Amino acid sequence: MIISLPRRLLLAGVALAAAQAAQAQEVTFKIAHFLPAVATTQKQVLQPWCDEMGQLSNGRIKCQFYPSMQLGGTPAQLTDQVKNGVADIVWTAPGYSTGRFPKTEALELPGVLPLGGLSGGRAVWDFYGQQLKDEYKDFKVLAMHGDGGMNIHTAGKPLATAADFNGIKLRSPNRTIARTLKALGATPVAMPPAQVTEAISKGVVDGASAVWEVMLPTKLDEVTKYHFETPAERPVMGATILVVLMNKQKYESLPADLKAIIDKTSGLALVERYGKAWDEASIAARNKVKATPGHTLTVVSPGNYDAILKQLEVVEKEWLSDAKQKNINGEALVAAAREAARKQKN
C-alpha cells in the first residue's frame, strides 16, 4: 500500500508529538515512611535525593512526603502499601513484616555487620546484589542499608555485661533482635517506633534497642539515661535492615529519561547517601547526649563483649534451623553476609 506524502508527514508528526509528550511527562511521587518529617531519612536523605532528581529532570520529578504513617496503617504494612500502589515509594524495615523476607534476616544476626552507617550500608548493598534480588522481585529496590548497629538505651538500669540484661523489658524492632535480647535474658517487646518513647516514660518497657540516629527525632534521649554501646572495632550485636522500595508498575510506566534519572541517583549512590547521613546524625546525637548531665554512656569492654557474642551464638543456630525448614541455605547466606562485611574492612 502506498501512503501519500502528506499522510506520511501526518503519521510522523503524530509519532513525534507522542514522543515529545512522553519526554514532557511530569510525575509526583508519593513517598511514605514511619518516622517524623525531621528524621534523618527524610530531611537529610530522601528530600535532597528528590531535589537532585528534580534538578536533573528540569522539574519534571517532584515528591510529596507522608511521614509518620500519614497514609494510614502500620509500619509493617508499608511493603504492601507500595506493592499495591497506595504509595509510590516507601522507606521501611523488612523486619517489621515478620517472616516475609527471611533471607534478609541473615544481615541482622549478631556478629555479622560492621559498626557504622556507611560501612554497614555498603556491605548490605553488596549482599543484596548477590543474594536477595529474588526476595524483592515484586518491587523496584532503590536502596538497602543498615541502621549502623544496635545500642541499648535504658531509663533506670545501666548495662555492661550479659548478666545485666536479666529480667528487663526492652523494645525490639524485629524478630532477630527479639531473639538476641531473649538470649541475653531480657524480655523483648514488639511495638511501632512511634510508641517507644511513651512506653519507656510510662514504665511499660525499661528501654529499647535503638541506634543513635533515631534518638533525637523520637525524643528517646528525654526518657533514657543509660546507653550501652558495642566496641567500635567489633561487629555489631545486631541490626535493623532498612530499604527504599518503589512500586514496580509505577517505575515501568515512566519514560526512559526519568527511569534513567532514578537509576543514576539510586542504588549504591543512595545507599552511600544514607550511610553518610546516618553516621553524621549518630555522631551528633551521641555527642549531644554525652554532654547532657545525667546521662551515662558505656562502651562494653572487649572481654565482656566476647562473652555476649558467645552467649548469642544460639540466635544464629535458631535462625539456621528456621532457614532449613524453608529450604534456604542459611550457612551460605551467613557466610556471604560476613564476607560482604569483611570486604568493608579492607
XYZ file of C-alpha atoms in Angstrom:
346
model
C 0.000 0.000 0.000
C 1.367 3.428 -0.983
C 0.846 6.210 1.522
C 0.743 9.728 0.182
C 3.397 12.149 1.344
C 1.001 14.299 3.369
C -0.237 11.244 5.234
C 3.328 10.137 5.881
C 4.079 13.527 7.308
C 0.931 13.340 9.414
C 1.918 9.968 10.872
C 5.432 11.214 11.523
C 4.023 14.257 13.242
C 1.794 12.121 15.447
C 4.744 9.939 16.429
C 6.878 12.991 17.161
C 4.126 14.541 19.254
C 3.740 11.317 21.232
C 7.475 11.175 21.865
C 7.545 14.802 22.940
C 4.585 14.222 25.265
C 6.421 11.320 26.884
C 9.541 13.433 27.280
C 7.469 16.215 28.850
C 5.684 13.903 31.301
C 5.742 15.135 34.879
C 5.370 12.927 37.932
C 4.897 13.467 41.659
C 5.985 10.509 43.768
C 4.084 9.747 46.961
C 6.757 8.784 49.497
C 5.733 7.240 52.837
C 7.693 6.264 55.925
C 7.189 5.729 59.655
C 9.324 8.459 61.248
C 8.671 12.202 61.750
C 9.497 14.609 58.913
C 12.500 15.911 60.877
C 14.144 12.482 60.940
C 17.345 11.848 59.010
C 15.679 9.628 56.404
C 13.526 12.474 55.063
C 15.403 15.650 55.944
C 18.958 14.564 55.120
C 18.410 11.800 52.558
C 15.111 11.474 50.722
C 14.383 15.192 50.351
C 17.863 16.012 48.963
C 17.561 12.957 46.710
C 14.232 14.230 45.387
C 15.733 17.684 44.903
C 18.549 16.179 42.847
C 16.109 14.246 40.667
C 14.079 17.433 40.241
C 17.139 19.305 39.017
C 18.203 16.535 36.648
C 14.683 16.324 35.197
C 14.209 20.104 34.863
C 11.449 19.990 37.431
C 9.548 17.039 35.984
C 10.136 14.826 39.051
C 8.575 16.007 42.298
C 7.951 14.310 45.635
C 5.144 14.502 48.171
C 6.077 13.117 51.573
C 3.823 11.270 54.000
C 5.876 10.842 57.209
C 4.689 9.192 60.411
C 2.355 6.806 58.548
C 0.138 9.632 57.247
C -1.275 7.308 54.575
C -2.624 5.132 57.382
C -1.772 1.644 58.510
C 1.223 0.453 60.492
C 4.950 0.331 59.627
C 4.566 -3.404 58.954
C 2.081 -2.558 56.173
C 4.377 -0.221 54.232
C 5.626 -3.012 51.972
C 2.060 -3.814 50.931
C 1.243 -0.124 50.526
C 3.996 0.307 47.954
C 3.290 -3.027 46.279
C -0.381 -2.133 45.878
C 0.246 1.447 44.758
C -1.063 3.252 47.844
C 2.399 4.832 47.927
C 4.849 5.090 45.036
C 7.928 4.816 47.246
C 8.387 3.753 50.871
C 11.259 3.618 53.323
C 10.754 0.810 55.787
C 12.314 -2.092 57.650
C 11.704 -5.519 56.067
C 11.960 -6.995 59.571
C 8.697 -5.295 60.531
C 6.953 -7.829 58.267
C 7.956 -10.877 60.305
C 8.879 -13.888 58.193
C 8.241 -12.197 54.841
C 11.904 -11.584 53.968
C 13.727 -14.473 55.673
C 16.977 -14.213 53.716
C 17.379 -10.571 54.709
C 17.477 -11.642 58.369
C 20.987 -13.045 57.850
C 22.207 -9.438 57.948
C 20.527 -8.821 61.313
C 22.270 -11.635 63.171
C 24.745 -10.944 65.990
C 28.354 -10.526 64.923
C 27.719 -10.011 61.197
C 27.693 -6.368 60.106
C 30.391 -3.798 60.877
C 29.570 -0.824 63.071
C 28.574 2.338 61.204
C 26.090 3.523 58.620
C 28.427 3.856 55.642
C 30.447 0.663 56.015
C 27.371 -1.309 57.064
C 25.327 0.112 54.203
C 27.904 -0.842 51.600
C 28.028 -4.372 52.988
C 24.234 -4.638 52.931
C 24.021 -3.407 49.339
C 26.737 -5.828 48.252
C 24.853 -8.688 49.897
C 21.564 -7.589 48.324
C 23.111 -7.694 44.847
C 24.461 -11.188 45.411
C 21.752 -12.884 47.455
C 18.469 -11.006 47.810
C 17.154 -9.918 44.422
C 14.713 -12.826 44.240
C 13.334 -11.941 47.678
C 12.360 -8.472 46.394
C 11.222 -9.393 42.892
C 7.853 -7.689 43.433
C 9.491 -4.287 43.982
C 11.902 -1.865 42.400
C 14.598 -1.701 45.082
C 16.149 1.765 45.173
C 18.364 1.259 48.225
C 19.012 -1.135 51.083
C 21.125 -0.187 54.065
C 21.748 -0.896 57.735
C 20.979 1.217 60.780
C 24.580 1.414 61.950
C 24.256 -1.279 64.617
C 22.080 -1.681 67.692
C 22.674 0.049 71.006
C 20.583 -0.362 74.147
C 19.131 2.675 75.913
C 17.553 2.243 79.350
C 15.759 4.500 81.803
C 16.829 3.143 85.160
C 19.459 0.442 84.875
C 22.955 0.641 83.373
C 24.132 -2.302 81.277
C 27.709 -3.536 80.885
C 27.625 -7.354 80.886
C 25.351 -10.115 79.658
C 24.095 -10.697 83.197
C 22.788 -7.118 83.381
C 20.101 -7.948 80.798
C 18.347 -10.460 83.040
C 14.747 -9.570 83.763
C 14.487 -6.245 81.943
C 11.900 -5.452 79.265
C 13.267 -3.947 76.075
C 11.576 -2.858 72.880
C 12.819 -4.832 69.865
C 12.460 -3.649 66.247
C 12.446 -7.066 64.568
C 12.331 -10.806 65.204
C 16.090 -11.285 65.063
C 16.829 -8.634 67.666
C 13.965 -10.006 69.786
C 15.765 -13.355 69.804
C 19.026 -11.591 70.626
C 17.528 -9.838 73.630
C 15.833 -13.029 74.796
C 19.127 -14.937 74.578
C 20.627 -12.376 76.959
C 17.827 -12.880 79.472
C 15.754 -9.799 78.626
C 12.085 -9.791 77.681
C 11.654 -8.387 74.152
C 8.561 -6.296 73.467
C 7.499 -5.503 69.902
C 5.921 -2.123 69.230
C 5.915 0.539 66.486
C 8.647 3.205 66.727
C 6.114 5.945 67.433
C 5.098 4.263 70.699
C 8.526 3.592 72.172
C 9.228 6.889 73.940
C 5.862 6.935 75.688
C 6.188 3.263 76.621
C 9.504 3.934 78.352
C 8.181 7.052 80.106
C 5.250 5.045 81.480
C 7.374 2.079 82.533
C 5.782 -0.313 80.058
C 9.318 -1.205 78.981
C 12.647 -0.470 80.671
C 14.378 0.660 77.499
C 14.861 -0.026 73.833
C 17.197 -1.331 71.203
C 17.778 1.766 69.076
C 20.546 3.438 67.110
C 21.873 6.897 67.981
C 20.443 8.401 64.804
C 16.846 7.923 65.936
C 17.325 9.245 69.470
C 16.654 12.941 68.900
C 13.772 12.795 66.378
C 11.851 10.385 68.629
C 12.960 12.097 71.885
C 14.290 8.851 73.311
C 17.057 10.892 74.902
C 14.447 12.524 77.146
C 13.287 9.241 78.712
C 16.534 7.238 78.927
C 19.690 7.827 80.967
C 21.939 4.818 80.320
C 23.363 3.956 76.922
C 25.017 0.620 76.109
C 27.381 0.598 73.105
C 29.383 -2.109 71.373
C 33.150 -1.670 70.795
C 33.846 0.258 67.585
C 36.296 -2.306 66.195
C 33.927 -5.261 66.574
C 30.919 -6.429 64.517
C 27.610 -5.232 65.886
C 25.392 -7.169 68.261
C 22.523 -6.850 65.796
C 20.996 -4.516 63.245
C 17.804 -3.424 61.586
C 17.911 -3.537 57.807
C 16.145 -0.681 56.019
C 15.037 -0.427 52.425
C 13.687 2.077 49.908
C 11.120 0.305 47.732
C 9.316 1.621 44.664
C 6.132 0.343 43.103
C 7.325 -1.722 40.156
C 4.469 -0.729 37.846
C 4.988 2.955 38.621
C 8.633 2.684 37.644
C 7.858 0.811 34.437
C 5.260 3.429 33.446
C 7.842 6.223 33.388
C 9.525 7.496 30.210
C 13.055 6.270 29.618
C 14.746 9.520 30.605
C 13.040 9.642 34.014
C 13.877 5.986 34.639
C 17.487 6.833 33.846
C 17.480 9.631 36.426
C 16.096 7.305 39.096
C 18.672 4.657 38.239
C 21.512 7.176 38.297
C 20.635 8.574 41.706
C 19.574 5.368 43.474
C 21.370 2.082 44.158
C 24.829 2.471 45.704
C 24.635 6.275 45.378
C 21.514 6.389 47.560
C 22.935 3.770 49.950
C 26.047 5.892 50.471
C 23.907 8.998 50.908
C 22.099 7.148 53.692
C 25.320 5.878 55.242
C 26.979 9.287 55.417
C 23.853 10.970 56.774
C 23.360 8.173 59.317
C 26.906 8.462 60.617
C 26.722 12.254 60.860
C 23.376 12.151 62.684
C 24.585 9.388 65.008
C 27.727 11.289 65.975
C 25.718 14.468 66.579
C 23.126 12.667 68.720
C 25.758 10.796 70.715
C 27.706 13.984 71.390
C 24.574 15.802 72.491
C 23.547 13.027 74.870
C 27.085 12.661 76.215
C 27.199 16.376 77.002
C 23.824 16.323 78.769
C 24.033 15.965 82.569
C 22.507 12.778 83.940
C 23.419 10.513 81.024
C 25.922 7.657 81.211
C 27.472 6.085 78.115
C 29.057 2.658 78.499
C 31.186 1.116 75.756
C 31.307 -2.581 76.559
C 34.785 -3.911 77.285
C 36.204 -6.343 74.699
C 36.139 -9.201 77.213
C 32.514 -8.649 78.155
C 31.583 -8.252 74.516
C 33.226 -11.559 73.614
C 31.131 -13.207 76.339
C 27.994 -11.559 74.975
C 28.655 -12.735 71.403
C 29.369 -16.237 72.720
C 26.028 -16.264 74.510
C 24.325 -15.046 71.328
C 25.539 -17.950 69.169
C 22.195 -19.616 69.901
C 20.447 -16.871 67.889
C 22.292 -17.835 64.721
C 21.625 -21.534 65.347
C 17.909 -20.845 65.735
C 17.844 -18.823 62.527
C 19.712 -21.551 60.636
C 17.116 -24.052 61.805
C 14.312 -21.821 60.541
C 16.089 -21.332 57.225
C 16.499 -25.081 56.747
C 12.760 -25.600 57.231
C 12.169 -23.076 54.426
C 14.697 -24.821 52.141
C 17.070 -21.868 52.442
C 20.816 -22.475 52.613
C 21.341 -20.457 55.752
C 25.001 -21.346 56.210
C 25.823 -19.990 52.747
C 23.854 -16.793 53.400
C 25.570 -16.102 56.723
C 28.962 -16.772 55.174
C 28.150 -14.383 52.299
C 26.933 -11.728 54.732
C 30.129 -11.957 56.787
C 32.242 -11.829 53.627
C 30.397 -8.696 52.456
C 31.116 -7.151 55.849
C 34.762 -8.248 55.807
C 35.343 -6.519 52.470
C 34.434 -3.202 54.091
C 37.372 -3.544 56.474
C 39.936 -3.919 53.693
